[in-house]
Amino acid sequence: MKNLLSIEELTAEEMKELLALGHRLKAERGMHRELPLANQTWALIFSKSSTRTRVSFEVGVSELGGRPMFLSVRDIQLGRGEPIRDTARVLGRMIHGAIIRTYAQEELEEFAQLSGLPTINALTDREHPCQILADLLTIEERYGVGAWKDMRIAFFGDVDNNMGRSWMWAAKHLGFTLVLAGPEQALPKPHVLQELDCPNIICTTDPEEGVRGCTVVNTDTWISMGQEAEKGTKEKAFFPYQVNKQLMSLAAPNASVFHCLPAYRGYEITNEVLEANADIIFTEAENRLHAQKAVLYALAHAAR
Ligand code: CP
Ligand code: NVA
């Protein structure tokens, strides 16, 4: 594994190895015998806001012996119009790895290609692979290693966003049943599903049908970063897919609610449901650190 650009590009084996490594690194936190990023500098180049991703990567790089360097696009010349291809070629000669949060997936891919650096997707408009790895790690902690295999996992709301898409690729690779429940406008287009060729992905506009039998119910903001202008038009159509107590009463008896955060209480999730699931939701946030340390560790080893 040279980069982590998407869940699409990972294999099932690579995902399982990253999860096993994530569990190990979590158990060994503070006692790592090997520091694979020693004497290395890894840049975090962020065009969008972040709390969890930024902090977990800065801490993760440090704990593996490296030096994180946060570069907001507001401060570097990229924000004033310097092309990504020039930024990539400059940084490629100075640092050891890059963690990028941006809009277009193509920008991330161009950076990876032209810098020659191990490059990690810290969220693009297309995918959020680090979050999915942390979510799978959290599912394994709560329900057992590989437990996702026989599960019905739901994603409610804006299912055609970066989180929904990464979940679809995870379902394709790992074979669990993924239920996407949202308004017609947010469901993946038929040609997307046809190309994905994944019979274990079920789409529905019926929230009650969607949640039945689900052990994990995911949701995310209805308005992803960069889509603020759509707020007024989107909300009305999405309210039937709010994750609330009544919806959760129809899920599997041992069901948990997952949210990548930040959450917008009263919109995609009620305060009551979020607080009732706070233990797992904040463990999910914590597991960003451990899952991403596994990614950094794997990339540092592959680059040797
Ligand atoms: N879930 C997530 O990526 O959070 P941040 O936007 O705070 O990084
Ligand atoms: N779909 C959300 C995820 C935030 C972590 C967004 O892109 O804003």
PDB file of N, CA and C in Angstrom, residues 83-93 110-117:
ATOM      1  N   PRO A  83      -0.614  26.220  -8.435  1.00  0.00           N
ATOM      2  CA  PRO A  83      -1.221  24.919  -8.762  1.00  0.00           C
ATOM      3  C   PRO A  83      -0.759  23.807  -7.835  1.00  0.00           C
ATOM      4  N   ILE A  84      -1.643  22.833  -7.653  1.00  0.00           N
ATOM      5  CA  ILE A  84      -1.337  21.686  -6.798  1.00  0.00           C
ATOM      6  C   ILE A  84      -0.124  20.929  -7.352  1.00  0.00           C
ATOM      7  N   ARG A  85       0.027  20.937  -8.683  1.00  0.00           N
ATOM      8  CA  ARG A  85       1.146  20.179  -9.261  1.00  0.00           C
ATOM      9  C   ARG A  85       2.497  20.801  -8.896  1.00  0.00           C
ATOM     10  N   ASP A  86       2.522  22.128  -8.704  1.00  0.00           N
ATOM     11  CA  ASP A  86       3.775  22.767  -8.289  1.00  0.00           C
ATOM     12  C   ASP A  86       4.002  22.553  -6.791  1.00  0.00           C
ATOM     13  N   THR A  87       2.924  22.683  -6.018  1.00  0.00           N
ATOM     14  CA  THR A  87       3.031  22.443  -4.564  1.00  0.00           C
ATOM     15  C   THR A  87       3.548  21.016  -4.325  1.00  0.00           C
ATOM     16  N   ALA A  88       3.006  20.075  -5.083  1.00  0.00           N
ATOM     17  CA  ALA A  88       3.390  18.667  -4.921  1.00  0.00           C
ATOM     18  C   ALA A  88       4.873  18.466  -5.214  1.00  0.00           C
ATOM     19  N   ARG A  89       5.354  19.114  -6.269  1.00  0.00           N
ATOM     20  CA  ARG A  89       6.758  18.899  -6.633  1.00  0.00           C
ATOM     21  C   ARG A  89       7.721  19.571  -5.661  1.00  0.00           C
ATOM     22  N   VAL A  90       7.291  20.655  -5.037  1.00  0.00           N
ATOM     23  CA  VAL A  90       8.131  21.306  -4.019  1.00  0.00           C
ATOM     24  C   VAL A  90       8.168  20.431  -2.759  1.00  0.00           C
ATOM     25  N   LEU A  91       6.987  20.082  -2.257  1.00  0.00           N
ATOM     26  CA  LEU A  91       6.941  19.323  -0.998  1.00  0.00           C
ATOM     27  C   LEU A  91       7.577  17.943  -1.165  1.00  0.00           C
ATOM     28  N   GLY A  92       7.441  17.366  -2.347  1.00  0.00           N
ATOM     29  CA  GLY A  92       8.011  16.039  -2.607  1.00  0.00           C
ATOM     30  C   GLY A  92       9.516  15.999  -2.390  1.00  0.00           C
ATOM     31  N   ARG A  93      10.161  17.177  -2.480  1.00  0.00           N
ATOM     32  CA  ARG A  93      11.614  17.231  -2.293  1.00  0.00           C
ATOM     33  C   ARG A  93      12.011  17.533  -0.851  1.00  0.00           C
ATOM     34  N   GLU A 110      -3.551  13.940  -8.011  1.00  0.00           N
ATOM     35  CA  GLU A 110      -2.468  14.642  -8.712  1.00  0.00           C
ATOM     36  C   GLU A 110      -1.301  14.893  -7.747  1.00  0.00           C
ATOM     37  N   PHE A 111      -1.647  15.261  -6.521  1.00  0.00           N
ATOM     38  CA  PHE A 111      -0.591  15.489  -5.521  1.00  0.00           C
ATOM     39  C   PHE A 111       0.212  14.209  -5.297  1.00  0.00           C
ATOM     40  N   ALA A 112      -0.513  13.109  -5.112  1.00  0.00           N
ATOM     41  CA  ALA A 112       0.162  11.833  -4.824  1.00  0.00           C
ATOM     42  C   ALA A 112       1.096  11.455  -5.974  1.00  0.00           C
ATOM     43  N   GLN A 113       0.607  11.641  -7.180  1.00  0.00           N
ATOM     44  CA  GLN A 113       1.400  11.238  -8.349  1.00  0.00           C
ATOM     45  C   GLN A 113       2.637  12.119  -8.513  1.00  0.00           C
ATOM     46  N   LEU A 114       2.466  13.433  -8.396  1.00  0.00           N
ATOM     47  CA  LEU A 114       3.584  14.326  -8.708  1.00  0.00           C
ATOM     48  C   LEU A 114       4.558  14.527  -7.549  1.00  0.00           C
ATOM     49  N   SER A 115       4.087  14.315  -6.323  1.00  0.00           N
ATOM     50  CA  SER A 115       5.012  14.467  -5.187  1.00  0.00           C
ATOM     51  C   SER A 115       5.826  13.196  -4.997  1.00  0.00           C
ATOM     52  N   GLY A 116       5.248  12.052  -5.375  1.00  0.00           N
ATOM     53  CA  GLY A 116       5.907  10.768  -5.108  1.00  0.00           C
ATOM     54  C   GLY A 116       5.857  10.401  -3.626  1.00  0.00           C
ATOM     55  N   LEU A 117       5.146  11.202  -2.826  1.00  0.00           N
ATOM     56  CA  LEU A 117       5.085  10.962  -1.373  1.00  0.00           C
ATOM     57  C   LEU A 117       3.955  10.008  -1.032  1.00  0.00           C
TER      58      LEU A 117
END
